[in-house]
Coordinates of C-alpha atoms in Angstrom, one line a residue:
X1005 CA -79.4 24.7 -36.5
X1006 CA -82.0 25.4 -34.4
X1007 CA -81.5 26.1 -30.7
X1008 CA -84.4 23.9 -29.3
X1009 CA -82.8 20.9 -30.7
X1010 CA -81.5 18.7 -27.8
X1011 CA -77.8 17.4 -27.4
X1012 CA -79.5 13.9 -27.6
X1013 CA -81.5 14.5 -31.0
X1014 CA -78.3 16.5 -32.0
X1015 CA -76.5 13.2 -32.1
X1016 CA -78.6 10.8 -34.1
X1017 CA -77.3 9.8 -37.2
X1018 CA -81.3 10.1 -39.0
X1019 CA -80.8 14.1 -37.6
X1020 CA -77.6 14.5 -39.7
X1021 CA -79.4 13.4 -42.9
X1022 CA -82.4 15.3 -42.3
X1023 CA -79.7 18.4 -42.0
X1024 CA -77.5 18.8 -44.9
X1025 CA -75.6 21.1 -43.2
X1026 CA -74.9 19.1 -40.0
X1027 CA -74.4 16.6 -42.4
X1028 CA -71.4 18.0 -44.2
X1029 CA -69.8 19.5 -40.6
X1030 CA -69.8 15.6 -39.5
X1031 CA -68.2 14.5 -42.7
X1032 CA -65.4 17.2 -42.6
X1033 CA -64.8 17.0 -39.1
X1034 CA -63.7 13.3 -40.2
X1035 CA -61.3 14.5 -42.7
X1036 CA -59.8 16.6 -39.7
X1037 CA -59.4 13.8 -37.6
X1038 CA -58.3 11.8 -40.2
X1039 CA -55.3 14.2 -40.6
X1040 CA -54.7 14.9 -37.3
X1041 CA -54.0 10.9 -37.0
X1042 CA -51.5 10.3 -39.7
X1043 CA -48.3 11.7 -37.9
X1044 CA -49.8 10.6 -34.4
X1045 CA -50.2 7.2 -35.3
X1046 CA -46.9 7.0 -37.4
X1047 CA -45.5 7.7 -34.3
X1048 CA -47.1 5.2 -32.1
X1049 CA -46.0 2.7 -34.5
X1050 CA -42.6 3.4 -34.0
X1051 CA -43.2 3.7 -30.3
X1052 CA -44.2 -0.1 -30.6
X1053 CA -41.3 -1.1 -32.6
X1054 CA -43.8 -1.9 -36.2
X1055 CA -43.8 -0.5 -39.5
X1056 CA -46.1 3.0 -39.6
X1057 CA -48.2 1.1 -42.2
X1058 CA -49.6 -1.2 -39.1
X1059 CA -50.4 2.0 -37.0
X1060 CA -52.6 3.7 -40.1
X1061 CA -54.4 0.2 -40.9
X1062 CA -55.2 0.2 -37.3
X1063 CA -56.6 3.3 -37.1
X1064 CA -58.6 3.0 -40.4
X1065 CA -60.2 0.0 -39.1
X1066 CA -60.5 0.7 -35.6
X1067 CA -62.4 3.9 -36.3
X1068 CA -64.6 2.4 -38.9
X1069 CA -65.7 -0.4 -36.3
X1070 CA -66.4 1.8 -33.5
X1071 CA -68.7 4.0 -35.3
X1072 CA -71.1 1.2 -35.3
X1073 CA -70.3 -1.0 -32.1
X1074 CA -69.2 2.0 -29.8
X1075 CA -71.3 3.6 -27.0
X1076 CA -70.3 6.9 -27.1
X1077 CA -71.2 8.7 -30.5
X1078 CA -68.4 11.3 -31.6
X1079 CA -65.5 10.1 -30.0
X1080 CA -62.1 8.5 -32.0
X1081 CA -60.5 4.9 -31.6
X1082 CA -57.5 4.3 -33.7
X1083 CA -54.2 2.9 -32.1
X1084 CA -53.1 5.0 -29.2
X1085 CA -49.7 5.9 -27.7
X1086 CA -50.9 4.1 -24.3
X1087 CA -51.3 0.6 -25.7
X1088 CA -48.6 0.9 -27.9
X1089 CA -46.0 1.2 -25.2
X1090 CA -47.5 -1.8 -23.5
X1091 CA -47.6 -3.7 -26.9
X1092 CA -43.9 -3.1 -27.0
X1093 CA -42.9 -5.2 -24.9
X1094 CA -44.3 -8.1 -26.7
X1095 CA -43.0 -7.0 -30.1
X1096 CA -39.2 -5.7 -29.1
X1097 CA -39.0 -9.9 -28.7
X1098 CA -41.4 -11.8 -30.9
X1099 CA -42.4 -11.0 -34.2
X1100 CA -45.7 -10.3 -35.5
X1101 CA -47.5 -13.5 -34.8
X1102 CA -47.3 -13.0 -31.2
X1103 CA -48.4 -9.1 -31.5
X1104 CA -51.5 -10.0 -33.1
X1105 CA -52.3 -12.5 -30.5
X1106 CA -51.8 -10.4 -27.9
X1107 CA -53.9 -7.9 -29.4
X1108 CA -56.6 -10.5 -30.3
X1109 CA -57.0 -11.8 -26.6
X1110 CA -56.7 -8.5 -25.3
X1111 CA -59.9 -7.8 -27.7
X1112 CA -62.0 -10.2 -25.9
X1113 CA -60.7 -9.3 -22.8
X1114 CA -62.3 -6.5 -23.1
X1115 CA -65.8 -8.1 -23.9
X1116 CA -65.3 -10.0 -21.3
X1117 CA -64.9 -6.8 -18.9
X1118 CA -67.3 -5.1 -19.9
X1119 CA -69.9 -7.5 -19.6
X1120 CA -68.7 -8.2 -16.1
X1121 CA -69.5 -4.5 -15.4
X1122 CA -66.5 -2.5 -15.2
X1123 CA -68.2 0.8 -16.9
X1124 CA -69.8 0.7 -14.2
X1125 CA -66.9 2.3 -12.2
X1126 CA -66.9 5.1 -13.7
X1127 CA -69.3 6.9 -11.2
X1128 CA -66.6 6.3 -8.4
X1129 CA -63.8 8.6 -10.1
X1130 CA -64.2 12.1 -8.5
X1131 CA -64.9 15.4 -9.7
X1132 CA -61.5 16.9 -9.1
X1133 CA -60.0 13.5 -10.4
X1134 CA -61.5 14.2 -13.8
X1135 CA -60.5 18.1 -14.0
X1136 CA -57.2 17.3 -13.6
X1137 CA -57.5 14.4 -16.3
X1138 CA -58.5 17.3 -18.7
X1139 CA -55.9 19.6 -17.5
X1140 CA -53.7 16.7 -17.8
X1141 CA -54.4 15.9 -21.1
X1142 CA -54.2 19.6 -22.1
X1143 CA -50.3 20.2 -21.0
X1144 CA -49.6 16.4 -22.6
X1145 CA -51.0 17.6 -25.9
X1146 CA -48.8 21.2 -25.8
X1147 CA -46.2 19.3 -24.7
X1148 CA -46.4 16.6 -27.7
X1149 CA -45.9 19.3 -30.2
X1150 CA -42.4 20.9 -28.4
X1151 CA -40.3 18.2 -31.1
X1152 CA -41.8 19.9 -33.7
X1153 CA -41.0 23.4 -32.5
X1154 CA -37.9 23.3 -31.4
X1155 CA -34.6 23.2 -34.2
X1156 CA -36.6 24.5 -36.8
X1157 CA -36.4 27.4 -39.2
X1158 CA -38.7 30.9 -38.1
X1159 CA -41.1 30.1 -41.2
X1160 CA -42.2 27.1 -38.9
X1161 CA -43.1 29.6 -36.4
X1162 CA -45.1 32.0 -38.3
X1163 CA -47.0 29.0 -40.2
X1164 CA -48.3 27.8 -36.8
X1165 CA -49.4 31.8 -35.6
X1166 CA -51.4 31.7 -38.9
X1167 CA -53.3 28.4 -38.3
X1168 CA -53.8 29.3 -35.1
X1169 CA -55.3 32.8 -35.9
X1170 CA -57.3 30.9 -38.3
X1171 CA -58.5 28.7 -35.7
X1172 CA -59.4 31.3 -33.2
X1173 CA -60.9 33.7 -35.5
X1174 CA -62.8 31.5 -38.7
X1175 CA -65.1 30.2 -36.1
X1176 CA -66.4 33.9 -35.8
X1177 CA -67.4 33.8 -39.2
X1178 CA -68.7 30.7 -39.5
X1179 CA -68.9 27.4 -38.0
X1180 CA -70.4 25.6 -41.1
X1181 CA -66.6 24.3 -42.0
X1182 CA -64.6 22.8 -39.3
X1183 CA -62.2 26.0 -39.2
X1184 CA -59.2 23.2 -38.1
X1185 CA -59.6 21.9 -41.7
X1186 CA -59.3 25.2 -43.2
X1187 CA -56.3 25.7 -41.1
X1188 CA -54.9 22.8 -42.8
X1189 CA -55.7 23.9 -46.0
X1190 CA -54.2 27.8 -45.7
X1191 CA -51.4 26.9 -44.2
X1192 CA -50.3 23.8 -46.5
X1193 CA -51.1 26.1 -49.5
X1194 CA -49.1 29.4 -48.6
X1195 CA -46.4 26.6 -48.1
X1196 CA -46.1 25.2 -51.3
X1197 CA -47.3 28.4 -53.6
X1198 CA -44.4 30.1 -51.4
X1199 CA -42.4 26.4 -51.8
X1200 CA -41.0 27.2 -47.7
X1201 CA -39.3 24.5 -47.0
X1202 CA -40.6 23.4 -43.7
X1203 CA -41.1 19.7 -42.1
X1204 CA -43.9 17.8 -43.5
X1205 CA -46.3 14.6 -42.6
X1206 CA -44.7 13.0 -44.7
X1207 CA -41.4 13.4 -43.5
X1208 CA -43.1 11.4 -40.4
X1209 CA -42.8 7.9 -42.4
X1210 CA -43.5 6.4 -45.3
X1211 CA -47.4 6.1 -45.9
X1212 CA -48.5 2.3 -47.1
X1213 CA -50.0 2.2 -50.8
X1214 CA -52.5 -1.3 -50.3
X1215 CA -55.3 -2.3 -47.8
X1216 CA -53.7 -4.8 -45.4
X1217 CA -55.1 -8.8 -45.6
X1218 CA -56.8 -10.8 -43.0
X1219 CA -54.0 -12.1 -41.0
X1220 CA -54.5 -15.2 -38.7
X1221 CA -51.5 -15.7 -35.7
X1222 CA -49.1 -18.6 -36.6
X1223 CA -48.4 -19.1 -32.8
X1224 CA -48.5 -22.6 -30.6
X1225 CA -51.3 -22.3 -28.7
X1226 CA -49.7 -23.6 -25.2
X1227 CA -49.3 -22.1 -21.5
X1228 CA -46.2 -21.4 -22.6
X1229 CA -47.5 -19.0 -25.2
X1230 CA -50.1 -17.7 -22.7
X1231 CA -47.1 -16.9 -20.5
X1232 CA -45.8 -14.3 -22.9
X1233 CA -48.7 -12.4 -24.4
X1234 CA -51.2 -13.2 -21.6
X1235 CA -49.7 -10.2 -19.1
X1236 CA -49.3 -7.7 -22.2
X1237 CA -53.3 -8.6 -23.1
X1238 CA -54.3 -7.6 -19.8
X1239 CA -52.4 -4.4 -19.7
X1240 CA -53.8 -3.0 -22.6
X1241 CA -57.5 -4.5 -22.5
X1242 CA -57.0 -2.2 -19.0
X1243 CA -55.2 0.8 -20.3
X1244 CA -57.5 0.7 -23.4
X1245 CA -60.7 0.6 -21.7
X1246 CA -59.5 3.0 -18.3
X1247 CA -58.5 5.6 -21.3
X1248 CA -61.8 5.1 -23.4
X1249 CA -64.1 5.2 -20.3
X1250 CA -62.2 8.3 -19.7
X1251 CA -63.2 9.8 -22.7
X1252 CA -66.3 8.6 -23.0
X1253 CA -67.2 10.5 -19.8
X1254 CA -65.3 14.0 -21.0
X1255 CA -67.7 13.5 -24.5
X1256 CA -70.7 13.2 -22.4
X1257 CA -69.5 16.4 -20.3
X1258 CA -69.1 18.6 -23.2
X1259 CA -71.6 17.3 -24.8
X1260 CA -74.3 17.3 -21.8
X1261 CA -75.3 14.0 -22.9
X1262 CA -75.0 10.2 -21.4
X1263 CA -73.3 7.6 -23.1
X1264 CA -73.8 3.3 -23.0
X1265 CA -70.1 2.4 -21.3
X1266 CA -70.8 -1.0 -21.1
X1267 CA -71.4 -0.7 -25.3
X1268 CA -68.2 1.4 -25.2
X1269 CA -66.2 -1.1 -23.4
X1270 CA -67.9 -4.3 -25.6
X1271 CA -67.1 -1.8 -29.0
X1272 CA -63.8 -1.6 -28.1
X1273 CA -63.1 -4.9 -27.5
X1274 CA -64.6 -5.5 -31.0
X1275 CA -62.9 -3.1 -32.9
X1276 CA -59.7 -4.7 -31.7
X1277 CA -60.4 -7.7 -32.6
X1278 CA -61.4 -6.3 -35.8
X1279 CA -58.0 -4.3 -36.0
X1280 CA -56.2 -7.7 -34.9
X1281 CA -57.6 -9.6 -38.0
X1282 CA -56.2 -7.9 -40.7
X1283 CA -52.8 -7.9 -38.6
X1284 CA -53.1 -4.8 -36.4
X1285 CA -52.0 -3.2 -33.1
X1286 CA -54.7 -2.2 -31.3
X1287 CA -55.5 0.5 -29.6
X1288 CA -58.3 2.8 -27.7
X1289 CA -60.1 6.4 -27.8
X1290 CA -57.8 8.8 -29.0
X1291 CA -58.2 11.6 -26.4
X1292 CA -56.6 14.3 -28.2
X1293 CA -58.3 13.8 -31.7
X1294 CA -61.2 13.2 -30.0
X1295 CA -61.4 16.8 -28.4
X1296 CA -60.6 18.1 -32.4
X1297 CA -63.5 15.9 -33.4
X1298 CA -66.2 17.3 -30.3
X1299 CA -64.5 20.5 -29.3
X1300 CA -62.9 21.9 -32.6
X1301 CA -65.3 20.4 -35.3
X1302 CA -68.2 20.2 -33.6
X1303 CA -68.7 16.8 -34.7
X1304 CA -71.7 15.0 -32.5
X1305 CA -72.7 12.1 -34.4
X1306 CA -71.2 8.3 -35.4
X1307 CA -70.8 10.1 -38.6
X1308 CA -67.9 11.9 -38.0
X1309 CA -66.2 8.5 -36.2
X1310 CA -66.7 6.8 -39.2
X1311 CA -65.7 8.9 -42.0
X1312 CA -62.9 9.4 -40.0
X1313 CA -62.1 6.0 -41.2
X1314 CA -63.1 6.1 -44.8
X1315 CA -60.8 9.2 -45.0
X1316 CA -58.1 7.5 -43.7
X1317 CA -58.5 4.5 -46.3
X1318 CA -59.1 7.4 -49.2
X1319 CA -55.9 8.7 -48.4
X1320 CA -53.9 5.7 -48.2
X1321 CA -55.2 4.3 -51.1
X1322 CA -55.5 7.3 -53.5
X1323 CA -53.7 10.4 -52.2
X1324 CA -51.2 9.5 -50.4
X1325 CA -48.4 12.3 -51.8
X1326 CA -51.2 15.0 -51.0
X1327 CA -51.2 14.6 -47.2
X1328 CA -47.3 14.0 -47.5
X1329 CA -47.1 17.5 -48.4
X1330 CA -48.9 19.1 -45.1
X1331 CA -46.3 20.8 -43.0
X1332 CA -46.5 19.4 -39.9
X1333 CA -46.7 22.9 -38.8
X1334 CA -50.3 23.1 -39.7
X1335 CA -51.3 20.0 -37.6
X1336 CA -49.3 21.8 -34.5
X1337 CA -51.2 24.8 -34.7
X1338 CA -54.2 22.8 -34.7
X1339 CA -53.0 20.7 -31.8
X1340 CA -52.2 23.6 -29.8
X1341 CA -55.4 25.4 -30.0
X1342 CA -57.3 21.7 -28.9
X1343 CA -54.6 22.1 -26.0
X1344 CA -56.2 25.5 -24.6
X1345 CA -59.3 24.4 -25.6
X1346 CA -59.2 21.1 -23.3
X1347 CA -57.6 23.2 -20.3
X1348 CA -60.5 23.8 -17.8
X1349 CA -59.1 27.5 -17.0
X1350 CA -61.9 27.5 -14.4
X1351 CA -60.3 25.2 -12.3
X1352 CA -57.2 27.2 -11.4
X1353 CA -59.1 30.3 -11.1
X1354 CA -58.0 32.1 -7.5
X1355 CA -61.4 32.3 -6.6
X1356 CA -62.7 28.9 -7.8
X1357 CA -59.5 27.4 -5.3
X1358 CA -60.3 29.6 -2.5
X1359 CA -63.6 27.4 -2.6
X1360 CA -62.5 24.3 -3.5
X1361 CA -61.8 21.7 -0.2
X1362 CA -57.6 22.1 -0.1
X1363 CA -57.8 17.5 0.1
X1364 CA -59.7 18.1 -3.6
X1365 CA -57.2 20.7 -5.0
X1366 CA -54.4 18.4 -3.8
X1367 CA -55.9 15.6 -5.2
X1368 CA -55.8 17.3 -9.0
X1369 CA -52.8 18.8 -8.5
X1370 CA -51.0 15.2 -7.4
X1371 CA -53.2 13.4 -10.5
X1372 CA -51.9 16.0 -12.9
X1373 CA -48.1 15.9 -11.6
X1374 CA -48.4 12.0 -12.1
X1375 CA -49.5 12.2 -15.1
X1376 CA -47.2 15.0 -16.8
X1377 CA -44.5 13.0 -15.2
X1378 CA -45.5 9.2 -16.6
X1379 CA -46.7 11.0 -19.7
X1380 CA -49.7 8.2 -18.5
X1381 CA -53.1 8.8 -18.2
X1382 CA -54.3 5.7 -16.7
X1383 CA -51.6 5.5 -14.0
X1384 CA -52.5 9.0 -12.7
X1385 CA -55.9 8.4 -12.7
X1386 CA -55.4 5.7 -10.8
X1387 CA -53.2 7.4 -8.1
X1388 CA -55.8 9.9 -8.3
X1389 CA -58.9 8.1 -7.4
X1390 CA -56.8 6.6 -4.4
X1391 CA -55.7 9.5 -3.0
X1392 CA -59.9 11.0 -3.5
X1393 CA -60.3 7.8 -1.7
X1394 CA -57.9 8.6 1.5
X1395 CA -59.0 12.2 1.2
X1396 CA -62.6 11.4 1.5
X1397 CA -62.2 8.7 4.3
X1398 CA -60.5 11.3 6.5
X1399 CA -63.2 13.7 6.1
X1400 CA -66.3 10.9 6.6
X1401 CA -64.0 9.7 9.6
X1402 CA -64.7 12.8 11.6
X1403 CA -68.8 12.9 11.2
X1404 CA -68.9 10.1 13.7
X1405 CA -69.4 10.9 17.0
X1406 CA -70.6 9.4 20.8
X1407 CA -72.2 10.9 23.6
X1408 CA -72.2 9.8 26.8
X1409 CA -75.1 9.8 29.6
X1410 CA -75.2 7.8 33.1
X1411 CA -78.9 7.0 34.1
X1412 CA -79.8 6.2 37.4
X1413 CA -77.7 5.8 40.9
X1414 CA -75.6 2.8 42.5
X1415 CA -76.8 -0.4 41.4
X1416 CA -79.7 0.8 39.0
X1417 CA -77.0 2.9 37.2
X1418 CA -76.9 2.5 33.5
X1419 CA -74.1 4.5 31.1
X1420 CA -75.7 5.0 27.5
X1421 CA -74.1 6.1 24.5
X1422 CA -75.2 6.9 21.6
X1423 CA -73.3 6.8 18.6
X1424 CA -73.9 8.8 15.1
X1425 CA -72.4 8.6 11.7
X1426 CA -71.3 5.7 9.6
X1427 CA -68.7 3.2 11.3
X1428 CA -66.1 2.0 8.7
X1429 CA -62.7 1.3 8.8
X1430 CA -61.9 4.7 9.0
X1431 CA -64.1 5.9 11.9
X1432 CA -64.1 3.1 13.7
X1433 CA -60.8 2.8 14.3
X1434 CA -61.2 5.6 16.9
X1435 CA -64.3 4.2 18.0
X1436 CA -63.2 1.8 20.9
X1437 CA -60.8 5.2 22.9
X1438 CA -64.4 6.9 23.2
X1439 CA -65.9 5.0 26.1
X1440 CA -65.1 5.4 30.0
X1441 CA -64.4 1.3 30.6
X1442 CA -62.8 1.9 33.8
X1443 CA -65.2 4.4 35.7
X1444 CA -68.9 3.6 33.8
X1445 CA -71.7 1.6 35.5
X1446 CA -72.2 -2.5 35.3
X1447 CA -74.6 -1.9 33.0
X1448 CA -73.7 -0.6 29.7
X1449 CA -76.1 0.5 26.6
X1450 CA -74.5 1.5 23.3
X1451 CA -77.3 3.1 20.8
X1452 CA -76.7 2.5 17.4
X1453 CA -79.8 3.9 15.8
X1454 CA -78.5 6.8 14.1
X1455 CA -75.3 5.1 12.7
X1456 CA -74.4 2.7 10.3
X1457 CA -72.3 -0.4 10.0
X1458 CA -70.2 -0.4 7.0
X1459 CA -67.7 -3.2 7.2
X1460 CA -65.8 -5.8 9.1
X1461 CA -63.7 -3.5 11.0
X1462 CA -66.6 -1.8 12.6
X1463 CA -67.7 -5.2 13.8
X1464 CA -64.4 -6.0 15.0
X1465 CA -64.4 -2.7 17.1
X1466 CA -67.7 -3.3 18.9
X1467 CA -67.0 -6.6 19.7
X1468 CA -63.6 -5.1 21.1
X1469 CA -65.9 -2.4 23.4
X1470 CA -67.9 -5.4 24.6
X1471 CA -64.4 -7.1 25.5
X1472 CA -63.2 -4.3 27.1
X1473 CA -66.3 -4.0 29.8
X1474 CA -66.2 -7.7 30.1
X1475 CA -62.6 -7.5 31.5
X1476 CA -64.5 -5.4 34.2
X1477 CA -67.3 -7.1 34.6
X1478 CA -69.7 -4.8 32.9
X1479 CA -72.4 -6.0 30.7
X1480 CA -73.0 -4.5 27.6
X1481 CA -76.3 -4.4 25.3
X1482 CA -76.6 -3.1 21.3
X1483 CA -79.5 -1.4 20.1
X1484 CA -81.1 -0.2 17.5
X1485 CA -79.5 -1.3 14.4
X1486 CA -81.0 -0.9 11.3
X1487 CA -81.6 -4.1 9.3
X1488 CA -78.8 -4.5 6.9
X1489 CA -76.3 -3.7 10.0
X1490 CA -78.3 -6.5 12.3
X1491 CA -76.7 -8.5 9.4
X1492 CA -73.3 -7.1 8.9
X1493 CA -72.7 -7.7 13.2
X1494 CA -74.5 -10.7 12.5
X1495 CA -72.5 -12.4 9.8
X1496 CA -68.8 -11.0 11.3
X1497 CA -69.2 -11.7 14.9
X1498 CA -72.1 -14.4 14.8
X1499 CA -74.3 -12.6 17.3
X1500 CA -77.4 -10.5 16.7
X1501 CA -77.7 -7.2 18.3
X1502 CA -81.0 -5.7 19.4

């Protein structure tokens, strides 16, 4: 591949089939993902209380949907651990009619978020909010694979140093085959030709045999109904779409391109639906086959996404013993390499945190200790963005300052201030202890012309100064707002400065 092909054009599906060779990395980089799902998904199903059968049709048609509806090209939907532990608290009572429904409504849910805007908030999560969702993600991934490390025999352990060697080092060789899959394959073969006897995918649960069938809910539609899987909708149309906005963002990161996350959020509402038809879960972008995918692949295109799918069908439908016999020791080696691989090392570098604001290093460190701790993404983002958000307001609160300047003698006096930096609820808080009620002239000016008003409270404070003189008598005069804070004073108080 050439070098002066843009990451944009590298993506397009018509520059894949132009490029045999890109062609065949895209479809193989499916059949990695494809096997990095199986004993994933098996175990979301599980997580949700359903048969391992649901999770893998799912993920088959989930991934096959996205390629086409999704805004972010390369990255993996299929039913996710986050959804599934909100899904089960629907199924742990009701039965399947009522966890299709849930999944169905939180499908258009979705739409209908996304077409209110809500990709739209991705530009307010901070910097050091998304390092530490990578760095996050990382530890979660290592520390998903400790079940299958831990009580085994030692040929577990020297399975997984090969696949990882093979990871680390094939790459130098070549990068034309995904070196995951030939991990895969190396490993699962010195297993059997040596017949080690070693835990396998399918030891995971039992892989289904026949496509699933379209599968309409058999539930009263009442307020009563609405009541039960109305709450569980909403918590995974928000999960799935916080996770998948998440990921969309990393992709377009690593991959120095920009993605469509109101087509993101609409595709993943639709693939939902989709999954929900034919009696499925649900689910969102898989984060950690998504980094095999971009990261360990290479994989750029829709391509990859949907073969991804058509893998996943193949194997259910014709070789279903074959990818029974991969020891699951293979897939660990693979996931631990993606692990190191997601880990921004950068970011925890002495010299990188000498730098680094200590409000912005406690921010990622806080987001990553909630997450680890939850083992949830979406929650620690969230406590992460707030506490950006209390960080940041501290900092702003501090650029605004007032100076102070008595004109004139006796009578004539005036005492103008002038005030510079943004008044919002944080900064203007402090605003009204700045000025000299008691001992300042009758005649008091307050210059606003190199500051901004931001909210209510900043109204609230000036009209509290004005107050303040007034209870001595003193008169006090505005001037110089800009336009749109002439209208902010006007609207809150019902005045109009100068």
């Amino acid at each position: 591949m050439s070098s002066s092909i843009s990451p944009v054009a590298e993506q397009r599906v018509t520059y894949a089939f132009r490029h045999p060779r890109i062609l065949i990395r895209e479809v193989l980089a499916g059949l990695v993902v494809c096997l990095a799902l199986i004993p994933e998904v098996v175990g979301f199903s599980i997580i949700a209380g359903l048969d391992p059968a649901v999770g893998l049709y799912t993920s088959m048609i989930m991934a096959i949907t996205i390629a086409f509806t999704g805004g972010r090209p390369a990255m993996v939907t299929a039913a996710a651990g986050a959804t599934a532990l909100v899904l089960a608290q629907v199924s742990r009572e009701y039965d399947m009619n009522y966890v299709v429904a849930t999944v169905l409504l939180a499908g258009i849910l979705q739409i209908v978020l996304a077409l209110l805007g809500v990709g739209k908030l991705m530009r307010f999560i901070p910097r050091s909010v998304m390092t530490a969702f990578l760095n996050a993600l990382a530890i979660l991934i290592a520390l998903s694979q400790l079940p299958h490390l831990i009580g085994v025999g030692w040929q577990v352990y020297v399975l997984v140093a090969v696949g990882i060697l093979i990871v680390w080092g094939f790459p130098k060789l070549t990068k034309a085959v995904p070196a995951p899959l030939i991990a895969i394959v190396v490993v699962t073969a010195i297993a059997l030709i040596l017949r080690i006897d070693v835990p396998t995918v399918g030891d995971q649960g039992e892989l289904p045999r026949a496509l699933p069938n379209l599968f309409f809910p058999d539930v009263p539609w009442t307020l009563e109904t609405l009541g039960i899987i109305g709450p569980v909708a909403v918590g995974i149309a928000l999960v799935g779409l916080m996770e998948s906005l998440m990921t969309a963002k990393l992709v377009d990161d690593i991959t120095e391109t920009n993605s469509s996350k109101t087509r993101e959020s609409v595709g993943q509402g639709i693939a939902n639906i989709a999954a929900g038809a034919f009696g499925g879960m649900g689910g969102c972008a898989m984060i950690g086959q998504t980094m095999i995918n971009v990261n360990g692949s290479g994989a750029r295109t829709r391509i990859s996404t949907f073969m991804a799918g058509v893998w996943l069908l193949i194997l259910i439908l014709v070789l279903g013993d074959v990818v029974g016999m991969i020891p699951m020791a293979a897939l660990v080696a693979v996931m631990i390499m993606v692990s190191i691989g997601t880990f921004n090392w950068h970011s925890i570098k002495p010299s990188t945190l000498r730098r680094m604001p200590k409000a912005e290093t406690l921010v990622m460190v806080l987001t990553v200790v909630v997450v680890v701790v939850t083992e949830n993404l979406a929650v620690g983002v969230i406590i992460g963005v707030i506490a950006a958000m209390v960080a940041f307001a501290r900092r702003v609160a501090h650029f605004t300052t007032v100076t102070r300047e008595i004109e004139g003698e006796g009578e004539d006096a005036v005492a103008k201030y002038r005030v510079e930096g943004p008044l919002f609820w944080a900064s203007s808080n402090d605003l009204v202890t700045q000025f000299n009620y008691a001992d300042d002239p009758k005649r008091v000016v307050i210059d606003m012309s190199k500051s901004h008003v931001w909210d209510a409270s900043s109204v609230v404070s000036l009209d509290a100064i004005e107050q303040k003189y007034a209870a001595h008598d003193a008169k006090v005069e505005i001037i110089g707002m800009n336009r749109a804070s002439r209208g902010m004073h006007g609207r809150v108080s019902g005045t109009t400065p100068s």
